[in-house]
XYZ file of C-alpha atoms in Angstrom:
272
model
C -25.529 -35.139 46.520
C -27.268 -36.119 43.004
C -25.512 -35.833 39.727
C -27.218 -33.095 37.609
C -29.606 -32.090 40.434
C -33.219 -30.836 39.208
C -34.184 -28.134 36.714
C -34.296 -24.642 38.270
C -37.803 -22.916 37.767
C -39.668 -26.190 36.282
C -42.494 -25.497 34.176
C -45.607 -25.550 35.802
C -48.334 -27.868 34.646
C -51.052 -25.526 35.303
C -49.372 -22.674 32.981
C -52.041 -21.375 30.612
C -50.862 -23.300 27.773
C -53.805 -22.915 25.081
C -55.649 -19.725 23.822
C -58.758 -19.142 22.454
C -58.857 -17.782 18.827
C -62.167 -17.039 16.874
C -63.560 -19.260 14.555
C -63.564 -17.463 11.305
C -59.845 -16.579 12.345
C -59.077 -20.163 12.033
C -60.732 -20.531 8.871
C -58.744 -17.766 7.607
C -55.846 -19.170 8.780
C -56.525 -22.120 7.007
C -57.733 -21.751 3.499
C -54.301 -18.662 3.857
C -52.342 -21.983 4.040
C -53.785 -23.614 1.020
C -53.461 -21.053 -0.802
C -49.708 -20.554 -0.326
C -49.307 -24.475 -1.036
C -50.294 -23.724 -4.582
C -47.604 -21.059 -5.235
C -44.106 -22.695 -6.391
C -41.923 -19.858 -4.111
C -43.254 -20.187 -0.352
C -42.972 -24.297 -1.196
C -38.846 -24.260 -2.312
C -38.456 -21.850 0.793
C -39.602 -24.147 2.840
C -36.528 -26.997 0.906
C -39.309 -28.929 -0.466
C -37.292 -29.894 -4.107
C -40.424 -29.563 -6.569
C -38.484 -28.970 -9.626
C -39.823 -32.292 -11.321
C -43.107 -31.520 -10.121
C -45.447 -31.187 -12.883
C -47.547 -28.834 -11.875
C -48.921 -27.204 -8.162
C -51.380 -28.023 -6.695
C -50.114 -31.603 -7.358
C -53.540 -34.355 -8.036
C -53.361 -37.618 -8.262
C -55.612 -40.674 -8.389
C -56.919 -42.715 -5.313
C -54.973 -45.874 -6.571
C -52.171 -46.148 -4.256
C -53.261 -48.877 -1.810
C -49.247 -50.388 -0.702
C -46.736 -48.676 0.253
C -44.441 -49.812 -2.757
C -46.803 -47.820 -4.675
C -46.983 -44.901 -2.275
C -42.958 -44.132 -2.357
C -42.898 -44.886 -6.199
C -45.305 -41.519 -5.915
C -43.165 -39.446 -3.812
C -39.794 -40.674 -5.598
C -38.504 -39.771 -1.912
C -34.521 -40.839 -0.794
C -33.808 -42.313 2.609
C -32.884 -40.766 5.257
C -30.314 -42.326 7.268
C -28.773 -41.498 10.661
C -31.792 -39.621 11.349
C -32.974 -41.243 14.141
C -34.369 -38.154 16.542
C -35.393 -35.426 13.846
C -37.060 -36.300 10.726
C -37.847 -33.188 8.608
C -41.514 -32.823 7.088
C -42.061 -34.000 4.190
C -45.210 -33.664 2.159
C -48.718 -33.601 3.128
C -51.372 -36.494 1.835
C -54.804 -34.965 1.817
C -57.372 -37.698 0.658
C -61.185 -37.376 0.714
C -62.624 -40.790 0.700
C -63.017 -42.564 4.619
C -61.255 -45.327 4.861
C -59.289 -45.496 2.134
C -56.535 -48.210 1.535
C -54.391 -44.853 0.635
C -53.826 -44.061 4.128
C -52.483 -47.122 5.172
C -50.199 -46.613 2.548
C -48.508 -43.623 3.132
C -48.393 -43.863 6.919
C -45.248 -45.714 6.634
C -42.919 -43.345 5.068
C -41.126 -40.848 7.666
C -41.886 -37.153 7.254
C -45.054 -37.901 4.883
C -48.456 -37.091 6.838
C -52.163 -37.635 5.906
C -54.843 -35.744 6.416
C -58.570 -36.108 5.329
C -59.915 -33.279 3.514
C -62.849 -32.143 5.900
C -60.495 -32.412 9.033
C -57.431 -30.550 7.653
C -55.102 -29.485 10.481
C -53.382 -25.769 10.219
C -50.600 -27.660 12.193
C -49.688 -29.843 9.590
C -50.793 -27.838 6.569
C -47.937 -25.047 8.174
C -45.668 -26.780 10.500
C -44.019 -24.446 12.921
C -46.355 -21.550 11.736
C -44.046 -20.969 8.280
C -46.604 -21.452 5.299
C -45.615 -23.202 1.975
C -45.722 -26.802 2.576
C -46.026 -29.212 -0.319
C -49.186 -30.660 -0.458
C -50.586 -33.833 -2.558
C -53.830 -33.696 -3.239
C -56.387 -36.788 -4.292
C -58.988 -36.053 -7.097
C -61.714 -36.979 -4.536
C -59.970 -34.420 -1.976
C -59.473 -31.757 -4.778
C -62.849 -31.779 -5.770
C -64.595 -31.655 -2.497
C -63.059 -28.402 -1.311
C -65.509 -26.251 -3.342
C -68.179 -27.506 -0.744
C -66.108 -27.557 1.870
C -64.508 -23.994 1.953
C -66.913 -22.259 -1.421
C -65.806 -20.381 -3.664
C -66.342 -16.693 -5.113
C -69.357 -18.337 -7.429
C -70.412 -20.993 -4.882
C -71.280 -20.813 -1.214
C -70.123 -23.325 1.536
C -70.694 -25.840 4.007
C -70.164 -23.885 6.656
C -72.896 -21.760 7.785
C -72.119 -17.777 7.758
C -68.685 -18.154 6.587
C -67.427 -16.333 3.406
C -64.287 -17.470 1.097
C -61.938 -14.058 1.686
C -61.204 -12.493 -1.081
C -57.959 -10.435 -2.504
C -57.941 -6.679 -1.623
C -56.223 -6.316 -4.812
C -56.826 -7.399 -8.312
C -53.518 -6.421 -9.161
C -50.608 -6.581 -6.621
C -48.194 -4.327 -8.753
C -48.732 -1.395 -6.613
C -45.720 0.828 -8.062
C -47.670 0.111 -11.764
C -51.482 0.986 -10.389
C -49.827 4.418 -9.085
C -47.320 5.104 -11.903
C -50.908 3.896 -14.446
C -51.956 7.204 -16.941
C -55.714 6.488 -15.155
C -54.261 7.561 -11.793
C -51.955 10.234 -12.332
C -54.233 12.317 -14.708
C -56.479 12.349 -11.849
C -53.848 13.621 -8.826
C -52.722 16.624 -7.832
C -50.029 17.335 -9.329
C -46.530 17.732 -7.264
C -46.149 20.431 -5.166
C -42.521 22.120 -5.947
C -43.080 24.982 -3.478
C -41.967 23.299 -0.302
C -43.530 25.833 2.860
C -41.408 25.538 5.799
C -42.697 26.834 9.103
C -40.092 29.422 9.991
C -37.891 28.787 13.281
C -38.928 30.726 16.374
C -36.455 33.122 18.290
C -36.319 33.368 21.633
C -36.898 37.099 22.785
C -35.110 36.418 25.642
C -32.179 36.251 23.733
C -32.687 38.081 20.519
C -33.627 41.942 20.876
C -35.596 42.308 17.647
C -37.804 39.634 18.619
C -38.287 40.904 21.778
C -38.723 44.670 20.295
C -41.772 43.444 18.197
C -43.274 41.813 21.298
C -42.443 45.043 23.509
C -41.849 47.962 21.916
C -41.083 49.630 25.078
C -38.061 46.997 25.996
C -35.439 49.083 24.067
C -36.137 52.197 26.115
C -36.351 50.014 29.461
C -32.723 48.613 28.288
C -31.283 51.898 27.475
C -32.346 53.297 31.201
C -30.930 50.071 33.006
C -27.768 50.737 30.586
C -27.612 54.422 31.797
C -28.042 53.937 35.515
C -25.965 50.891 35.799
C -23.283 53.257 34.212
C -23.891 55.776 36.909
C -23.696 53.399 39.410
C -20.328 52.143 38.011
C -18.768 55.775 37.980
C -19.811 56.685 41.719
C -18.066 53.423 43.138
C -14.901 54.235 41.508
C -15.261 57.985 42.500
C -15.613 56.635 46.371
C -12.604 54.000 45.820
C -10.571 56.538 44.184
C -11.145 58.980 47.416
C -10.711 56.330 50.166
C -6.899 55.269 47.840
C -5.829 58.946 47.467
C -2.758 59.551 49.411
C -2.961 62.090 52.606
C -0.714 65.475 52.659
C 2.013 65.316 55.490
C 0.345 68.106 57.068
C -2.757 66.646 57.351
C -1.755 63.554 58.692
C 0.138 65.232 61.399
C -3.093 67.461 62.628
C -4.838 63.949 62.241
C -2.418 63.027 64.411
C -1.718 65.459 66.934
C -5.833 65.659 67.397
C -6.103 61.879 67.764
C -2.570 62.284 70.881
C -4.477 65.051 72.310
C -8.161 63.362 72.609
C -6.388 59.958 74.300
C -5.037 62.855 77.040
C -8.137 64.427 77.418
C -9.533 60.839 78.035
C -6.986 60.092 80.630
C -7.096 62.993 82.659
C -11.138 62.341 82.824
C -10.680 58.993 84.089
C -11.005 57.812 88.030
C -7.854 55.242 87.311
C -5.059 57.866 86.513
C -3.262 56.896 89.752
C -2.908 53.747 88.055
């Protein structure tokens, strides 16, 4: 017998493990991502501590070709006893191929790299939570116009079309509340109608009066003869309980001796 045994129920390798997803959805999903790396509050929920940061999106210059240089940059604090999980740490986007930066920042644990025109949703939001702190290159930053558009210019891709905000401004409670909207609505209805509740007829006779006017007559004849009925069975009990006269339960009697003789004397067994 084995120590530990095998795992119960292993995971098959032919299990459908990838899905298809459109390609716009992607897209979406992608420039979504960006977006959110620009905005300081999904970027400290994630624990990235940008509170030195000048400014976000962060840009900097192309210069960083050692590694020296590269953690000068990130300022980042080691991370010891950390030998099976590292957390993420920030994202390198650069735009130029081949550039010494890469080889740079390859080195430090938890800091990824990622060229511009091959950025990965996986690494731009790691475990599908958005917000991840992203450095940008000048070269990067200024090639995503063409890359993604904008609202002004189209892009690279064919048929595809920057998304744009529903809403110019998100305070919803201050667009409704606005003097533009409300002197347009109706105004608020203080007569509430309720539907009234329904009564069963069944149970309640002037419901069942307006149905059938008849019903109350009908009820009044069932009440009558069932009273009738009532009064004739305790006439009969009453009769069958009274108590018999002495004089008539002797004749009852005496007729009842005198029909057993008669029955006898009739009979072939009298001998008997």
């Amino acid at each position: 017998m084995c120590r530990g045994g095998r795992m119960f129920a292993p995971t098959k390798i032919w299990r459908r493990w990838h899905r298809k997803i459109k390609v716009n959805q992607k897209r979406y999903a992608v420039v979504s991502a960006i977006a959110s790396s620009a905005v300081p509050s999904p970027v400290m929920a994630r624990g990235h501590k940008i509170e030195s940061v000048p400014e976000l999106p962060l840009v900097i210059g192309d210069s960083a070709e050692k590694t020296s240089a590269a953690i000068d940059i990130l300022k980042q604090g080691k991370t010891r006893n950390r030998r099976y999980i590292s957390r993420k740490g920030s994202l390198i986007v650069y735009g130029t191929e081949g550039a010494k930066l890469v080889k740079a920042f390859r080195n430090i644990p938890g800091v990824e790299v990622a060229n511009v025109e091959r950025l990965n949703l996986l690494k731009l939001a790691p475990g599908g939570h958005l917000g991840r702190f992203v450095i940008w290159t000048k070269s990067a930053f200024e090639k995503l116009d063409s890359i993604d558009g904008s609202f002004d210019k189209t892009s690279e891709k064919k048929g595809y079309i920057l998304p744009r905000s529903k809403m110019v401004n998100a305070d919803l409670a201050r667009t409704i509340n606005s003097d533009e909207v409300q002197s347009v609505v109706k105004p608020i209805k203080k007569k509430v109608k309720r539907a009234p509740m329904k009564k069963n007829p069944l149970k309640n006779l002037n419901t069942m009066l307006k149905l059938n006017p008849y019903a109350k007559t009908a009820r009044r004849m069932s009440l009558l003869a069932e009273a009738q009925r009532v009064k004739a069975k305790k006439e009969k009990l009453d009769k069958k309980r009274a108590q018999i006269p002495k004089e008539e339960a002797a004749a009852i009697k005496a007729a009842g001796k005198a029909w057993y003789q008669t029955m006898i004397s009739d009979s072939d067994y009298t001998e008997f």
